[in-house]
PDB file of C-alpha atoms in Angstrom:
ATOM      1  CA  UNK A   9    -176.936 -81.987 -19.543  1.00  0.00           C
ATOM      2  CA  UNK A  10    -180.483 -80.904 -19.970  1.00  0.00           C
ATOM      3  CA  UNK A  11    -182.853 -82.972 -22.008  1.00  0.00           C
ATOM      4  CA  UNK A  12    -186.455 -82.641 -23.239  1.00  0.00           C
ATOM      5  CA  UNK A  13    -188.488 -85.765 -23.979  1.00  0.00           C
ATOM      6  CA  UNK A  14    -191.764 -85.958 -25.865  1.00  0.00           C
ATOM      7  CA  UNK A  15    -192.815 -89.561 -25.745  1.00  0.00           C
ATOM      8  CA  UNK A  16    -195.716 -89.296 -28.189  1.00  0.00           C
ATOM      9  CA  UNK A  17    -194.506 -89.054 -31.829  1.00  0.00           C
ATOM     10  CA  UNK A  18    -198.079 -88.735 -33.048  1.00  0.00           C
ATOM     11  CA  UNK A  19    -201.523 -88.249 -31.589  1.00  0.00           C
ATOM     12  CA  UNK A  20    -205.054 -87.871 -32.958  1.00  0.00           C
ATOM     13  CA  UNK A  21    -208.099 -86.206 -31.483  1.00  0.00           C
ATOM     14  CA  UNK A  22    -211.624 -85.627 -32.652  1.00  0.00           C
ATOM     15  CA  UNK A  23    -212.606 -82.074 -33.473  1.00  0.00           C
ATOM     16  CA  UNK A  24    -214.054 -80.306 -30.416  1.00  0.00           C
ATOM     17  CA  UNK A  25    -212.522 -82.818 -28.032  1.00  0.00           C
ATOM     18  CA  UNK A  26    -209.667 -82.334 -25.582  1.00  0.00           C
ATOM     19  CA  UNK A  27    -206.190 -83.669 -25.990  1.00  0.00           C
ATOM     20  CA  UNK A  28    -203.112 -83.599 -23.773  1.00  0.00           C
ATOM     21  CA  UNK A  29    -199.500 -83.666 -25.087  1.00  0.00           C
ATOM     22  CA  UNK A  30    -196.810 -84.928 -22.789  1.00  0.00           C
ATOM     23  CA  UNK A  31    -193.363 -83.476 -22.065  1.00  0.00           C
ATOM     24  CA  UNK A  32    -190.766 -84.316 -19.498  1.00  0.00           C
ATOM     25  CA  UNK A  33    -187.430 -82.715 -18.996  1.00  0.00           C
ATOM     26  CA  UNK A  34    -184.303 -83.295 -17.007  1.00  0.00           C
ATOM     27  CA  UNK A  35    -182.255 -80.589 -15.407  1.00  0.00           C
ATOM     28  CA  UNK A  36    -180.296 -79.749 -12.349  1.00  0.00           C
ATOM     29  CA  UNK A  37    -181.163 -76.114 -12.510  1.00  0.00           C
ATOM     30  CA  UNK A  38    -183.766 -74.565 -10.361  1.00  0.00           C
ATOM     31  CA  UNK A  39    -184.508 -71.441 -12.462  1.00  0.00           C
ATOM     32  CA  UNK A  40    -185.681 -71.970 -16.042  1.00  0.00           C
ATOM     33  CA  UNK A  41    -188.490 -71.481 -18.489  1.00  0.00           C
ATOM     34  CA  UNK A  42    -190.614 -73.850 -20.455  1.00  0.00           C
ATOM     35  CA  UNK A  43    -192.422 -73.383 -23.781  1.00  0.00           C
ATOM     36  CA  UNK A  44    -194.749 -75.060 -26.202  1.00  0.00           C
ATOM     37  CA  UNK A  45    -194.284 -74.167 -29.855  1.00  0.00           C
ATOM     38  CA  UNK A  46    -196.560 -75.032 -32.730  1.00  0.00           C
ATOM     39  CA  UNK A  47    -195.185 -75.737 -36.198  1.00  0.00           C
ATOM     40  CA  UNK A  48    -197.914 -76.007 -38.908  1.00  0.00           C
ATOM     41  CA  UNK A  49    -197.185 -77.212 -42.432  1.00  0.00           C
ATOM     42  CA  UNK A  50    -195.914 -73.729 -43.297  1.00  0.00           C
ATOM     43  CA  UNK A  51    -192.911 -74.485 -41.048  1.00  0.00           C
ATOM     44  CA  UNK A  52    -193.350 -71.269 -39.114  1.00  0.00           C
ATOM     45  CA  UNK A  53    -192.631 -71.763 -35.387  1.00  0.00           C
ATOM     46  CA  UNK A  54    -195.384 -70.136 -33.307  1.00  0.00           C
ATOM     47  CA  UNK A  55    -195.201 -69.728 -29.578  1.00  0.00           C
ATOM     48  CA  UNK A  56    -198.290 -71.318 -27.941  1.00  0.00           C
ATOM     49  CA  UNK A  57    -197.664 -70.868 -24.227  1.00  0.00           C
ATOM     50  CA  UNK A  58    -194.808 -70.338 -21.736  1.00  0.00           C
ATOM     51  CA  UNK A  59    -194.199 -71.041 -18.088  1.00  0.00           C
ATOM     52  CA  UNK A  60    -191.676 -69.682 -15.571  1.00  0.00           C
ATOM     53  CA  UNK A  61    -190.393 -72.434 -13.319  1.00  0.00           C
ATOM     54  CA  UNK A  62    -190.703 -70.232 -10.181  1.00  0.00           C
ATOM     55  CA  UNK A  63    -194.394 -69.789 -10.747  1.00  0.00           C
ATOM     56  CA  UNK A  64    -196.613 -72.459  -9.263  1.00  0.00           C
ATOM     57  CA  UNK A  65    -199.681 -71.365 -11.182  1.00  0.00           C
ATOM     58  CA  UNK A  66    -200.194 -73.118 -14.506  1.00  0.00           C
ATOM     59  CA  UNK A  67    -200.136 -70.860 -17.539  1.00  0.00           C
ATOM     60  CA  UNK A  68    -203.303 -70.554 -19.662  1.00  0.00           C
ATOM     61  CA  UNK A  69    -203.831 -69.042 -23.128  1.00  0.00           C
ATOM     62  CA  UNK A  70    -207.401 -69.323 -24.289  1.00  0.00           C
ATOM     63  CA  UNK A  71    -207.929 -72.987 -25.250  1.00  0.00           C
ATOM     64  CA  UNK A  72    -204.371 -73.956 -24.304  1.00  0.00           C
ATOM     65  CA  UNK A  73    -203.236 -74.690 -20.835  1.00  0.00           C
ATOM     66  CA  UNK A  74    -200.334 -76.564 -19.200  1.00  0.00           C
ATOM     67  CA  UNK A  75    -199.957 -78.871 -16.286  1.00  0.00           C
ATOM     68  CA  UNK A  76    -196.535 -77.944 -14.792  1.00  0.00           C
ATOM     69  CA  UNK A  77    -195.279 -80.446 -12.151  1.00  0.00           C
ATOM     70  CA  UNK A  78    -191.858 -79.099 -11.145  1.00  0.00           C
ATOM     71  CA  UNK A  79    -191.011 -81.968  -8.831  1.00  0.00           C
ATOM     72  CA  UNK A  80    -191.831 -84.516 -11.470  1.00  0.00           C
ATOM     73  CA  UNK A  81    -190.197 -82.400 -14.225  1.00  0.00           C
ATOM     74  CA  UNK A  82    -193.307 -82.690 -16.335  1.00  0.00           C
ATOM     75  CA  UNK A  83    -194.888 -80.027 -18.526  1.00  0.00           C
ATOM     76  CA  UNK A  84    -197.937 -81.236 -20.460  1.00  0.00           C
ATOM     77  CA  UNK A  85    -200.034 -79.225 -22.868  1.00  0.00           C
ATOM     78  CA  UNK A  86    -203.835 -79.461 -22.884  1.00  0.00           C
ATOM     79  CA  UNK A  87    -205.795 -78.287 -25.880  1.00  0.00           C
ATOM     80  CA  UNK A  88    -209.505 -77.861 -25.235  1.00  0.00           C
ATOM     81  CA  UNK A  89    -212.177 -77.751 -27.956  1.00  0.00           C
ATOM     82  CA  UNK A  90    -209.742 -78.895 -30.590  1.00  0.00           C
ATOM     83  CA  UNK A  91    -210.021 -77.207 -33.979  1.00  0.00           C
ATOM     84  CA  UNK A  92    -208.885 -78.213 -37.460  1.00  0.00           C
ATOM     85  CA  UNK A  93    -206.355 -75.351 -37.348  1.00  0.00           C
ATOM     86  CA  UNK A  94    -204.630 -76.951 -34.351  1.00  0.00           C
ATOM     87  CA  UNK A  95    -203.213 -79.685 -36.581  1.00  0.00           C
ATOM     88  CA  UNK A  96    -199.439 -79.269 -36.476  1.00  0.00           C
ATOM     89  CA  UNK A  97    -196.200 -80.421 -34.918  1.00  0.00           C
ATOM     90  CA  UNK A  98    -195.898 -79.329 -31.293  1.00  0.00           C
ATOM     91  CA  UNK A  99    -192.495 -78.884 -29.709  1.00  0.00           C
ATOM     92  CA  UNK A 100    -191.752 -78.624 -26.011  1.00  0.00           C
ATOM     93  CA  UNK A 101    -188.782 -76.421 -25.198  1.00  0.00           C
ATOM     94  CA  UNK A 102    -186.613 -75.702 -22.185  1.00  0.00           C
ATOM     95  CA  UNK A 103    -184.603 -72.565 -21.650  1.00  0.00           C
ATOM     96  CA  UNK A 104    -182.148 -71.977 -18.863  1.00  0.00           C
ATOM     97  CA  UNK A 105    -182.500 -68.736 -16.923  1.00  0.00           C
ATOM     98  CA  UNK A 106    -178.828 -68.575 -16.425  1.00  0.00           C
ATOM     99  CA  UNK A 107    -177.368 -69.257 -19.877  1.00  0.00           C
ATOM    100  CA  UNK A 108    -178.572 -67.735 -23.163  1.00  0.00           C
ATOM    101  CA  UNK A 109    -177.371 -70.659 -25.127  1.00  0.00           C
ATOM    102  CA  UNK A 110    -179.314 -73.336 -23.251  1.00  0.00           C
ATOM    103  CA  UNK A 111    -182.418 -73.639 -25.340  1.00  0.00           C
ATOM    104  CA  UNK A 112    -183.420 -77.255 -25.859  1.00  0.00           C
ATOM    105  CA  UNK A 113    -186.278 -78.599 -27.935  1.00  0.00           C
ATOM    106  CA  UNK A 114    -187.935 -81.993 -27.809  1.00  0.00           C
ATOM    107  CA  UNK A 115    -188.422 -84.047 -30.892  1.00  0.00           C
ATOM    108  CA  UNK A 116    -192.020 -83.023 -31.318  1.00  0.00           C
ATOM    109  CA  UNK A 117    -195.512 -84.513 -31.305  1.00  0.00           C
ATOM    110  CA  UNK A 118    -197.509 -84.492 -34.568  1.00  0.00           C
ATOM    111  CA  UNK A 119    -201.152 -83.729 -33.734  1.00  0.00           C
ATOM    112  CA  UNK A 120    -203.883 -84.769 -36.135  1.00  0.00           C
ATOM    113  CA  UNK A 121    -207.448 -83.411 -35.828  1.00  0.00           C
ATOM    114  CA  UNK A 122    -210.146 -85.658 -37.043  1.00  0.00           C
ATOM    115  CA  UNK A 123    -213.240 -83.980 -38.450  1.00  0.00           C
TER     116      UNK A 123
ATOM    117  CA  UNK B  28    -193.399 -54.813 -39.579  1.00  0.00           C
ATOM    118  CA  UNK B  29    -192.135 -57.704 -41.649  1.00  0.00           C
ATOM    119  CA  UNK B  30    -190.859 -59.523 -38.523  1.00  0.00           C
ATOM    120  CA  UNK B  31    -188.018 -61.898 -39.250  1.00  0.00           C
ATOM    121  CA  UNK B  32    -187.214 -62.553 -42.871  1.00  0.00           C
ATOM    122  CA  UNK B  33    -184.937 -65.197 -44.345  1.00  0.00           C
ATOM    123  CA  UNK B  34    -183.447 -65.682 -47.768  1.00  0.00           C
ATOM    124  CA  UNK B  35    -183.343 -67.889 -49.713  1.00  0.00           C
ATOM    125  CA  UNK B  36    -186.298 -70.137 -49.028  1.00  0.00           C
ATOM    126  CA  UNK B  37    -184.663 -73.117 -50.733  1.00  0.00           C
ATOM    127  CA  UNK B  38    -181.139 -73.979 -51.961  1.00  0.00           C
ATOM    128  CA  UNK B  39    -179.282 -76.914 -53.253  1.00  0.00           C
ATOM    129  CA  UNK B  40    -175.487 -76.938 -52.731  1.00  0.00           C
ATOM    130  CA  UNK B  41    -172.802 -79.243 -53.934  1.00  0.00           C
ATOM    131  CA  UNK B  42    -170.371 -80.725 -51.451  1.00  0.00           C
ATOM    132  CA  UNK B  43    -167.580 -78.242 -50.752  1.00  0.00           C
ATOM    133  CA  UNK B  44    -169.514 -75.163 -51.912  1.00  0.00           C
ATOM    134  CA  UNK B  45    -170.090 -72.207 -49.522  1.00  0.00           C
ATOM    135  CA  UNK B  46    -173.060 -69.979 -49.044  1.00  0.00           C
ATOM    136  CA  UNK B  47    -174.577 -67.396 -46.707  1.00  0.00           C
ATOM    137  CA  UNK B  48    -178.042 -67.638 -45.265  1.00  0.00           C
ATOM    138  CA  UNK B  49    -179.486 -64.145 -44.694  1.00  0.00           C
ATOM    139  CA  UNK B  50    -181.606 -63.180 -41.704  1.00  0.00           C
ATOM    140  CA  UNK B  51    -183.067 -59.731 -41.005  1.00  0.00           C
ATOM    141  CA  UNK B  52    -185.440 -58.493 -38.347  1.00  0.00           C
ATOM    142  CA  UNK B  53    -187.098 -55.132 -38.172  1.00  0.00           C
ATOM    143  CA  UNK B  54    -188.223 -55.242 -34.516  1.00  0.00           C
ATOM    144  CA  UNK B  55    -185.115 -53.806 -32.959  1.00  0.00           C
ATOM    145  CA  UNK B  56    -184.502 -56.990 -31.103  1.00  0.00           C
ATOM    146  CA  UNK B  57    -181.213 -57.478 -29.243  1.00  0.00           C
ATOM    147  CA  UNK B  58    -181.165 -61.285 -29.352  1.00  0.00           C
ATOM    148  CA  UNK B  59    -180.891 -63.287 -32.523  1.00  0.00           C
ATOM    149  CA  UNK B  60    -180.514 -67.024 -33.025  1.00  0.00           C
ATOM    150  CA  UNK B  61    -179.790 -69.609 -35.721  1.00  0.00           C
ATOM    151  CA  UNK B  62    -181.315 -73.080 -35.425  1.00  0.00           C
ATOM    152  CA  UNK B  63    -181.255 -76.132 -37.573  1.00  0.00           C
ATOM    153  CA  UNK B  64    -184.078 -78.673 -37.740  1.00  0.00           C
ATOM    154  CA  UNK B  65    -183.278 -82.120 -38.989  1.00  0.00           C
ATOM    155  CA  UNK B  66    -186.126 -84.442 -40.205  1.00  0.00           C
ATOM    156  CA  UNK B  67    -188.150 -85.800 -37.251  1.00  0.00           C
ATOM    157  CA  UNK B  68    -186.215 -83.740 -34.774  1.00  0.00           C
ATOM    158  CA  UNK B  69    -186.606 -80.608 -32.789  1.00  0.00           C
ATOM    159  CA  UNK B  70    -184.496 -77.489 -33.311  1.00  0.00           C
ATOM    160  CA  UNK B  71    -180.922 -77.250 -32.272  1.00  0.00           C
ATOM    161  CA  UNK B  72    -179.164 -73.974 -31.618  1.00  0.00           C
ATOM    162  CA  UNK B  73    -176.194 -73.280 -33.902  1.00  0.00           C
ATOM    163  CA  UNK B  74    -175.132 -69.719 -32.941  1.00  0.00           C
ATOM    164  CA  UNK B  75    -176.735 -66.824 -31.067  1.00  0.00           C
ATOM    165  CA  UNK B  76    -176.124 -63.143 -30.549  1.00  0.00           C
ATOM    166  CA  UNK B  77    -177.050 -60.851 -27.686  1.00  0.00           C
ATOM    167  CA  UNK B  78    -176.393 -57.657 -29.562  1.00  0.00           C
ATOM    168  CA  UNK B  79    -174.428 -56.109 -32.412  1.00  0.00           C
ATOM    169  CA  UNK B  80    -170.819 -57.267 -32.365  1.00  0.00           C
ATOM    170  CA  UNK B  81    -171.393 -60.120 -29.905  1.00  0.00           C
ATOM    171  CA  UNK B  82    -171.904 -63.730 -31.031  1.00  0.00           C
ATOM    172  CA  UNK B  83    -171.524 -67.038 -29.248  1.00  0.00           C
ATOM    173  CA  UNK B  84    -171.690 -70.765 -30.048  1.00  0.00           C
ATOM    174  CA  UNK B  85    -174.770 -72.847 -29.427  1.00  0.00           C
ATOM    175  CA  UNK B  86    -175.136 -76.586 -29.362  1.00  0.00           C
ATOM    176  CA  UNK B  87    -174.028 -77.475 -32.915  1.00  0.00           C
ATOM    177  CA  UNK B  88    -171.699 -74.678 -34.268  1.00  0.00           C
ATOM    178  CA  UNK B  89    -169.167 -76.811 -36.196  1.00  0.00           C
ATOM    179  CA  UNK B  90    -169.134 -76.011 -39.935  1.00  0.00           C
ATOM    180  CA  UNK B  91    -170.848 -72.579 -39.475  1.00  0.00           C
ATOM    181  CA  UNK B  92    -169.875 -69.014 -38.854  1.00  0.00           C
ATOM    182  CA  UNK B  93    -171.846 -65.868 -38.002  1.00  0.00           C
ATOM    183  CA  UNK B  94    -171.403 -62.206 -37.722  1.00  0.00           C
ATOM    184  CA  UNK B  95    -173.507 -59.404 -36.254  1.00  0.00           C
ATOM    185  CA  UNK B  96    -172.421 -56.005 -37.552  1.00  0.00           C
ATOM    186  CA  UNK B  97    -175.873 -54.463 -37.127  1.00  0.00           C
ATOM    187  CA  UNK B  98    -178.844 -54.987 -34.883  1.00  0.00           C
ATOM    188  CA  UNK B  99    -181.028 -55.971 -37.839  1.00  0.00           C
ATOM    189  CA  UNK B 100    -178.875 -58.575 -39.592  1.00  0.00           C
ATOM    190  CA  UNK B 101    -177.480 -61.918 -38.506  1.00  0.00           C
ATOM    191  CA  UNK B 102    -176.122 -63.939 -41.455  1.00  0.00           C
ATOM    192  CA  UNK B 103    -175.069 -67.529 -41.199  1.00  0.00           C
ATOM    193  CA  UNK B 104    -172.149 -68.704 -43.293  1.00  0.00           C
ATOM    194  CA  UNK B 105    -171.646 -72.279 -44.337  1.00  0.00           C
ATOM    195  CA  UNK B 106    -168.143 -73.087 -45.442  1.00  0.00           C
ATOM    196  CA  UNK B 107    -167.289 -76.239 -47.289  1.00  0.00           C
ATOM    197  CA  UNK B 108    -170.855 -77.675 -47.308  1.00  0.00           C
ATOM    198  CA  UNK B 109    -171.258 -81.281 -46.304  1.00  0.00           C
ATOM    199  CA  UNK B 110    -174.266 -83.680 -46.669  1.00  0.00           C
ATOM    200  CA  UNK B 111    -174.669 -83.588 -42.832  1.00  0.00           C
ATOM    201  CA  UNK B 112    -175.660 -79.920 -43.236  1.00  0.00           C
ATOM    202  CA  UNK B 113    -178.799 -80.829 -45.147  1.00  0.00           C
ATOM    203  CA  UNK B 114    -181.508 -79.441 -42.939  1.00  0.00           C
ATOM    204  CA  UNK B 115    -184.037 -76.669 -42.445  1.00  0.00           C
ATOM    205  CA  UNK B 116    -182.518 -73.530 -40.953  1.00  0.00           C
ATOM    206  CA  UNK B 117    -184.469 -71.076 -38.819  1.00  0.00           C
ATOM    207  CA  UNK B 118    -183.510 -67.649 -37.717  1.00  0.00           C
ATOM    208  CA  UNK B 119    -185.244 -66.172 -34.649  1.00  0.00           C
ATOM    209  CA  UNK B 120    -185.094 -62.994 -32.619  1.00  0.00           C
ATOM    210  CA  UNK B 121    -186.296 -61.767 -29.267  1.00  0.00           C
ATOM    211  CA  UNK B 122    -186.144 -58.447 -27.410  1.00  0.00           C
ATOM    212  CA  UNK B 123    -184.660 -59.975 -24.306  1.00  0.00           C
ATOM    213  CA  UNK B 124    -184.122 -63.464 -23.011  1.00  0.00           C
ATOM    214  CA  UNK B 125    -186.025 -65.547 -20.479  1.00  0.00           C
ATOM    215  CA  UNK B 126    -189.654 -66.022 -21.310  1.00  0.00           C
ATOM    216  CA  UNK B 127    -189.592 -63.347 -23.935  1.00  0.00           C
ATOM    217  CA  UNK B 128    -191.179 -64.580 -27.181  1.00  0.00           C
ATOM    218  CA  UNK B 129    -188.874 -65.674 -29.870  1.00  0.00           C
ATOM    219  CA  UNK B 130    -190.086 -64.683 -33.332  1.00  0.00           C
ATOM    220  CA  UNK B 131    -189.136 -67.106 -36.039  1.00  0.00           C
ATOM    221  CA  UNK B 132    -188.488 -66.619 -39.669  1.00  0.00           C
ATOM    222  CA  UNK B 133    -190.056 -68.991 -42.269  1.00  0.00           C
ATOM    223  CA  UNK B 134    -186.979 -71.106 -42.615  1.00  0.00           C
ATOM    224  CA  UNK B 135    -184.522 -72.065 -45.362  1.00  0.00           C
ATOM    225  CA  UNK B 136    -184.550 -75.637 -46.629  1.00  0.00           C
ATOM    226  CA  UNK B 137    -180.941 -76.521 -47.608  1.00  0.00           C
ATOM    227  CA  UNK B 138    -179.875 -79.699 -49.448  1.00  0.00           C
ATOM    228  CA  UNK B 139    -176.263 -80.621 -49.878  1.00  0.00           C
ATOM    229  CA  UNK B 140    -175.568 -83.188 -52.577  1.00  0.00           C
TER     230      UNK B 140
END
């Protein structure tokens, strides 16, 4: 069965600095998708970035980028120039390309931004 | 567009009571999902639907039922509520599957006492 592991329950970063959130996953599938979602105190889930497993190039969205290591089954999120509005829970998620019901979330990392 | 709306925002149930959580999307999305989020945990898929009239179980379907009579609505029914169903429930929708963005509703916080 697929699993998603976020080993850092909480992290803190100084405003304007860079922080990296870790995510590892386990799967026997070769075709899948990976996501990072942000959940601020409002509880709304917001998609931050996504990556197709067949793409070698790492996805980038403005200040957010990923380091996708398929062989190592690692999918870390880097946030550059951290801002106070980045404070939230961040969830890593795995989605099978072959089955609509296979959407698996990690337990999340709470990110604090220090002014 | 309102996006994905959920009602109610909060609810307290007694053990054994039943209720329906409402979810509506106005984006003409084919795919809709129900998740639950327990404290300190990620989301777990309860049920999903790939179109009107088609539903299927996710990872944690026991104690729940769904229906999808229209493209817009995807209600989640709790029968015989139990304390283990205390959670925050999220509805989401997407146009297709794969990397297509899932749009989430604001959530319903349910407490079963």
